[in-house]
Coordinates of C-alpha atoms and ligand atoms in Angstrom, one line a residue:
M1 CA 79.7 70.9 105.1
Q2 CA 80.6 73.7 108.2
T3 CA 77.6 76.1 108.7
V4 CA 76.8 78.5 111.2
R5 CA 73.3 78.6 112.2
P6 CA 70.9 79.3 115.4
Y7 CA 70.4 76.8 118.5
Q8 CA 67.6 74.3 118.3
A9 CA 65.8 72.6 121.0
G10 CA 67.0 68.9 119.5
D11 CA 70.7 70.4 119.9
R12 CA 70.6 70.4 123.6
D13 CA 72.5 67.1 124.1
A14 CA 75.3 67.7 121.3
C15 CA 75.9 71.2 123.2
L16 CA 76.3 69.5 127.0
A17 CA 78.4 66.6 124.7
L18 CA 81.0 69.8 124.5
F19 CA 80.9 71.2 127.2
D20 CA 81.9 67.2 128.6
G21 CA 84.7 67.3 126.6
N22 CA 85.8 70.5 127.0
T23 CA 85.8 69.4 130.7
P24 CA 87.9 70.5 133.5
R25 CA 90.5 71.8 131.0
F26 CA 88.3 74.7 129.9
F27 CA 84.7 74.3 132.3
D28 CA 84.8 73.3 136.2
P29 CA 82.1 70.6 136.0
S30 CA 80.2 72.4 138.6
E31 CA 79.3 74.6 135.8
R32 CA 77.4 71.5 134.2
A33 CA 74.1 72.5 135.3
G34 CA 74.2 76.8 135.1
F35 CA 74.8 75.8 131.1
A36 CA 71.9 72.6 130.8
A37 CA 70.0 75.6 132.1
W38 CA 71.1 79.0 130.4
L39 CA 70.2 76.1 127.2
E40 CA 66.6 75.0 128.0
N41 CA 65.6 78.7 129.3
S42 CA 68.2 81.5 128.0
T43 CA 66.1 83.3 124.9
H44 CA 69.1 84.8 123.8
P45 CA 70.7 84.4 120.5
Y46 CA 72.6 81.1 120.3
L47 CA 74.6 79.9 117.7
V48 CA 76.0 76.3 116.3
I49 CA 78.3 75.6 114.0
E50 CA 76.8 72.2 112.2
R51 CA 79.9 70.5 110.4
D52 CA 79.1 67.0 107.7
G53 CA 76.3 66.9 110.3
V54 CA 77.3 67.1 113.4
I55 CA 77.8 70.0 116.7
V56 CA 81.8 70.7 116.5
A57 CA 81.1 74.3 118.5
C58 CA 78.0 76.8 120.1
G59 CA 77.8 80.5 121.2
G60 CA 75.7 82.9 122.2
H61 CA 75.6 86.8 124.2
A62 CA 73.2 88.3 126.1
L63 CA 72.9 91.6 126.2
D64 CA 72.4 93.4 130.1
A65 CA 69.4 96.0 131.0
G66 CA 70.3 98.8 128.7
G67 CA 71.5 97.1 125.0
T68 CA 75.0 98.9 125.5
V69 CA 76.9 95.4 126.3
A70 CA 76.3 92.3 124.7
S71 CA 78.3 89.6 126.8
L72 CA 79.6 86.1 124.9
C73 CA 78.6 83.3 126.8
W74 CA 79.3 79.7 126.4
G75 CA 81.0 79.5 123.3
M76 CA 82.9 76.0 123.2
V77 CA 84.8 74.4 120.5
A78 CA 84.7 69.7 119.9
Q79 CA 87.5 69.0 122.5
D80 CA 89.4 67.4 119.0
L81 CA 89.1 69.6 116.8
H82 CA 90.9 72.9 118.2
G83 CA 93.2 74.6 116.7
Q84 CA 90.8 73.5 113.2
G85 CA 89.6 77.6 113.4
L86 CA 86.2 76.9 114.6
G87 CA 86.5 79.2 117.5
R88 CA 87.8 82.5 115.1
A89 CA 84.8 81.4 112.7
L90 CA 82.3 81.1 115.8
T91 CA 84.0 84.4 117.6
Q92 CA 83.5 85.8 114.0
A93 CA 80.1 85.0 113.7
R94 CA 79.1 86.0 117.3
L95 CA 81.0 89.4 116.8
D96 CA 79.4 89.9 113.3
A97 CA 75.5 89.3 115.2
I98 CA 76.2 91.4 117.8
R99 CA 77.4 94.3 115.5
A100 CA 74.2 93.5 113.7
V101 CA 72.6 94.7 117.1
P102 CA 72.1 98.3 116.9
G103 CA 73.7 100.7 119.8
V104 CA 75.4 97.9 121.5
A105 CA 78.9 99.8 121.8
K106 CA 81.4 97.3 123.9
V107 CA 80.7 93.5 124.2
S108 CA 82.2 91.3 127.5
M109 CA 83.0 88.1 128.7
N110 CA 85.0 86.5 130.9
T111 CA 87.2 83.2 129.9
S112 CA 90.2 81.7 131.8
Q113 CA 94.2 81.6 131.0
H114 CA 93.9 79.3 128.3
T115 CA 91.7 81.0 125.4
Q116 CA 92.9 84.9 126.7
A117 CA 95.3 85.3 124.1
F118 CA 93.0 84.4 121.5
Y119 CA 89.8 86.7 122.5
A120 CA 93.5 89.4 123.1
R121 CA 93.7 88.9 118.7
F122 CA 90.4 90.1 118.2
G123 CA 90.9 93.2 120.2
F124 CA 90.0 92.3 123.7
Q125 CA 91.5 94.1 126.0
T126 CA 91.8 92.2 130.1
V127 CA 89.9 93.8 132.5
K128 CA 90.7 91.8 135.5
V129 CA 91.7 89.0 136.1
T130 CA 90.7 86.7 139.2
Q131 CA 93.1 83.5 140.2
D132 CA 91.1 80.4 141.4
G133 CA 88.3 82.5 139.8
F134 CA 86.6 79.7 137.7
G135 CA 87.8 76.9 140.1
P136 CA 91.2 75.3 141.5
G137 CA 93.6 75.9 138.3
I138 CA 91.2 77.7 135.8
D139 CA 91.4 81.6 136.4
Q140 CA 89.2 84.5 135.4
W141 CA 89.9 86.8 132.7
D142 CA 87.6 89.3 132.4
M143 CA 87.5 90.7 129.0
L144 CA 86.2 94.0 127.2
L145 CA 85.5 95.0 123.3
S146 CA 84.7 98.2 121.9
L147 CA 82.9 98.4 118.8
N148 CA 83.9 101.7 118.5
E149 CA 86.8 101.6 115.9
R150 CA 88.2 105.0 117.0
D151 CA 88.7 103.4 120.6
H152 CA 91.3 101.2 118.4
I153 CA 93.0 104.1 117.0
A154 CA 96.2 105.9 118.8
A155 CA 98.5 108.9 117.8
V156 CA 102.1 106.9 116.1
P157 CA 105.4 109.2 117.0
L158 CA 106.3 111.1 114.0
E159 CA 109.8 109.9 114.4
K160 CA 108.2 106.3 113.9
A161 CA 105.8 106.8 111.5
Y162 CA 108.7 105.2 108.6
R163 CA 107.9 102.1 110.0
L164 CA 104.5 101.8 108.7
L165 CA 105.8 101.4 105.3
N166 CA 109.0 100.1 106.6
H167 CA 107.3 96.3 105.4
G168 CA 106.5 98.1 102.0
P169 CA 102.5 97.3 101.1
S170 CA 100.6 98.2 98.3
I171 CA 99.0 101.2 100.1
L172 CA 95.8 103.1 99.0
V173 CA 96.4 107.2 98.8
S174 CA 93.0 109.7 99.2
A175 CA 92.7 113.7 98.7
R176 CA 90.0 115.5 98.9
H177 CA 89.9 119.0 97.3
D178 CA 86.8 121.0 96.0
G179 CA 84.7 119.0 97.6
I180 CA 85.4 116.1 96.5
D181 CA 87.0 113.2 97.7
N182 CA 89.1 110.0 96.2
V183 CA 90.8 107.0 97.1
M184 CA 93.3 105.2 94.9
A185 CA 95.6 102.3 95.6
A186 CA 99.5 101.9 95.3
A187 CA 101.9 99.8 95.5
W188 CA 104.4 102.2 94.6
A189 CA 105.0 103.5 98.0
C190 CA 108.0 104.4 100.2
A191 CA 109.7 105.8 103.2
L192 CA 112.3 108.4 102.5
D193 CA 113.1 109.9 105.6
F194 CA 112.9 110.1 109.0
S195 CA 112.4 112.9 111.2
P196 CA 110.7 115.0 110.0
P197 CA 109.1 112.2 108.4
K198 CA 109.2 111.8 104.2
L199 CA 107.6 109.7 101.9
T200 CA 107.3 108.9 98.2
V201 CA 104.4 107.8 95.9
V202 CA 104.2 107.2 92.6
L203 CA 100.7 108.8 90.8
D204 CA 99.9 108.6 87.1
K205 CA 99.0 111.5 85.1
A206 CA 95.4 109.7 84.5
T207 CA 94.5 109.3 88.1
R208 CA 91.8 111.2 89.7
T209 CA 93.8 111.3 92.6
R210 CA 96.8 113.5 91.5
A211 CA 94.7 116.0 90.7
L212 CA 92.8 116.6 94.0
V213 CA 96.4 116.0 95.5
E214 CA 97.8 118.9 93.2
G215 CA 95.0 120.9 94.0
S216 CA 94.9 120.5 97.5
G217 CA 98.8 119.6 98.6
T218 CA 97.7 117.4 101.1
F219 CA 96.6 113.7 100.9
V220 CA 96.8 110.3 103.1
I221 CA 98.6 107.1 102.6
Q222 CA 96.6 104.5 104.4
V223 CA 98.1 100.6 104.5
P224 CA 94.9 98.3 103.8
T225 CA 94.6 95.3 105.4
A226 CA 93.6 91.6 103.8
A227 CA 90.2 92.3 105.0
Q228 CA 90.3 94.7 102.4
L229 CA 91.4 92.9 99.0
Q230 CA 88.5 93.5 97.5
L231 CA 88.0 97.2 98.3
T232 CA 92.2 97.7 97.4
H233 CA 91.5 96.1 94.1
A234 CA 88.6 98.0 92.9
V235 CA 90.0 101.4 94.0
G236 CA 93.0 100.4 91.6
T237 CA 91.2 99.7 89.3
H238 CA 88.3 102.1 88.6
S239 CA 88.6 105.8 88.0
L240 CA 86.5 108.2 90.0
D241 CA 86.7 109.6 85.8
A242 CA 84.4 106.6 84.8
Q243 CA 82.8 106.3 88.0
P244 CA 81.1 108.7 90.2
D245 CA 80.4 106.5 92.5
K246 CA 83.9 104.8 92.9
L247 CA 84.0 104.6 96.5
A248 CA 80.3 103.8 97.8
R249 CA 80.7 101.2 94.9
A250 CA 84.3 100.2 96.3
G251 CA 82.4 99.9 99.6
V252 CA 84.9 102.5 100.5
R253 CA 84.0 104.2 104.7
L254 CA 85.8 107.2 105.3
L255 CA 86.9 108.7 108.9
H256 CA 87.8 111.6 110.4
M257 CA 90.5 112.6 112.6
D258 CA 90.6 115.6 114.4
G259 CA 92.2 118.7 112.9
F260 CA 92.9 117.2 109.7
D261 CA 89.8 117.9 106.6
L262 CA 91.0 114.9 105.1
P263 CA 89.1 111.3 103.9
F264 CA 90.9 108.9 106.0
V265 CA 89.9 105.2 104.7
A266 CA 87.9 103.2 107.5
G267 CA 89.0 99.4 108.0
C268 CA 92.9 100.4 107.1
S269 CA 95.9 98.9 109.9
A270 CA 97.8 102.2 109.8
W271 CA 97.1 106.7 108.8
L272 CA 99.6 108.9 107.8
A273 CA 98.5 112.6 106.6
C274 CA 100.8 114.6 104.2
R275 CA 101.5 117.8 103.0
L276 CA 103.0 117.5 99.9
I277 CA 106.2 118.9 99.7
P278 CA 105.9 120.7 95.7
E279 CA 109.0 119.8 93.3
P280 CA 106.9 120.1 90.2
H281 CA 109.9 119.0 87.8
N282 CA 109.6 115.4 89.7
Q283 CA 105.7 115.2 89.5
A284 CA 105.7 116.5 85.2
A285 CA 108.8 114.1 84.7
Y286 CA 108.7 110.9 86.7
D287 CA 104.8 112.0 88.2
L288 CA 106.7 111.3 91.9
F289 CA 105.2 112.9 94.8
I290 CA 107.1 114.0 98.0
G291 CA 104.4 114.1 101.1
E292 CA 105.8 115.1 105.3
V293 CA 103.8 113.4 107.4
V294 CA 102.1 115.4 109.5
G295 CA 100.6 113.2 111.3
A296 CA 100.5 109.3 112.0
W297 CA 97.8 106.8 113.5
A298 CA 97.4 102.9 113.8
D299 CA 94.8 100.5 114.7
T300 CA 96.4 99.1 118.4
R301 CA 95.5 95.8 117.3
V302 CA 98.0 95.4 115.1
F303 CA 100.5 98.1 115.7
R304 CA 101.7 99.0 119.2
D305 CA 104.5 100.2 120.8
G306 CA 106.0 101.4 117.7
H307 CA 106.0 98.1 116.0
W308 CA 104.1 95.9 113.9
H309 CA 102.3 92.9 115.4
F310 CA 101.6 90.9 112.6
E311 CA 102.2 87.6 114.5
D312 CA 99.5 88.0 117.2
A313 CA 96.8 89.8 115.3
D314 CA 93.9 87.8 113.4
P315 CA 95.3 86.9 109.6
S316 CA 92.9 89.7 108.2
W317 CA 94.6 92.5 109.7
R318 CA 98.2 91.1 107.4
S319 CA 99.1 93.7 105.0
L320 CA 98.3 93.3 101.1
H321 CA 102.1 92.9 99.2
Y322 CA 100.5 93.7 95.3
I323 CA 102.0 91.0 91.8
A324 CA 100.0 92.1 89.3
G325 CA 96.9 90.8 87.7
G326 CA 94.9 91.2 90.7
R327 CA 97.3 88.5 92.5
F328 CA 98.4 89.6 96.2
Y329 CA 100.2 88.2 98.6
A330 CA 99.5 88.5 102.5
I331 CA 102.6 88.9 104.8
G332 CA 103.9 86.3 106.0
E333 CA 105.8 85.3 109.5
A334 CA 108.1 87.1 111.1
L335 CA 112.0 85.7 110.6
D336 CA 114.3 87.8 112.9
A337 CA 117.8 88.0 112.0
A338 CA 120.8 87.7 114.9
P339 CA 122.7 90.5 115.3
S340 CA 125.9 90.7 113.0
Ligands
FMN401 C1 97.5 96.8 93.9 C2 97.5 98.4 93.2 C3 98.5 99.5 93.2 C4 98.7 100.1 92.2 N1 99.8 101.1 92.0 C5 99.7 102.6 91.7 C6 100.9 103.4 91.5 O1 101.8 102.8 92.7 N2 100.7 104.3 91.6 C7 99.8 104.8 90.2 O2 99.7 105.7 89.3 N3 98.2 103.5 90.5 C8 99.1 102.8 91.1 N4 97.8 101.4 90.6 C9 96.6 101.8 89.6 C10 95.6 103.3 90.0 O3 95.3 102.6 91.9 C11 94.7 103.3 89.6 O4 94.7 103.7 88.2 C12 92.8 103.6 89.8 O5 91.8 103.6 89.3 C13 93.4 105.8 90.0 O6 91.8 105.5 90.5 P1 91.6 107.6 90.4 O7 92.0 107.7 88.7 O8 89.9 107.5 91.2 O9 92.2 108.1 91.2 C14 97.4 100.6 91.6 C15 96.4 99.9 90.9 C16 96.3 98.1 92.1 C17 95.4 97.7 91.6

């Protein structure tokens, strides 16, 4: 069994043994005294991961004087257990602990060339690289993570907007009309044109979201992530008509985008703001709605430079692909075809 718990004085030797196992590849021997002193004296939060009674990872964070920047410190995983997801679990536990502290806006950390890519997957950005900064052969990478999700959202050029849907994800449709916001899941959404970008989505007559789209002439298509599996299923199986607090119950948090009076679902990987191109016959006969994309954004942790980067991003960013009966697949590995 694996548990994350706060460090206790009796864990000291086990933590130092983790340090020793990771020396000299990840730590320079000269750092050991500093780590021992930290364990002895620090009042900052420090966590350990215990697996079957054995300490297999440890790491903590400290807050700066103003309480707005947290720094990750002394994170390590047992040398023989690297590559088993312990580092990810530890980092996630530390970031969750930091997010629970009001007022913290950024997380800073320094690491080496061996682990910088790991932290980049959590959204840390490189601020500075100092060659041999930790000792001979161990460079120091100073990295910073913004906890403000807006810092990770970037506009996508409209001519690239089709790529946000090209891989066929299940999506969320949201709309606002007469002071009412709603969100539903949809599997039947598809890119339709490059420029101006257009898309189609099938909205059943029984859905409340459809009435809001028809009433306002606008809607948002957004790409939910594997982390939003339950949310996606919940907004796809409950109607606002039957459940007035549907969004709150599903855990939907809405974002505002300047210039758009539309409900954007926070935590998604991409958003397409659409203007309805009214086609009454298609809508009535086939439930088929056509939208022109008038704004597009994506989270740069998984979509940047006009491309998805699922292979580098944390797995929680993967798109969802609906089968039936509550079963989804998360997007799989990249396969590159040779030029034909
Ligand atoms: C993964 C998933 C995909 C769905 N795809 C569609 C779809 O493409 N079109 C549709 O009309 N309904 C689809 N639904 C069903 C609607 O999301 C569902 O009817 C929802 O409760 C409507 O909510 P509302 O009445 O509050 O708008 C899907 C549901 C799930 C779970």
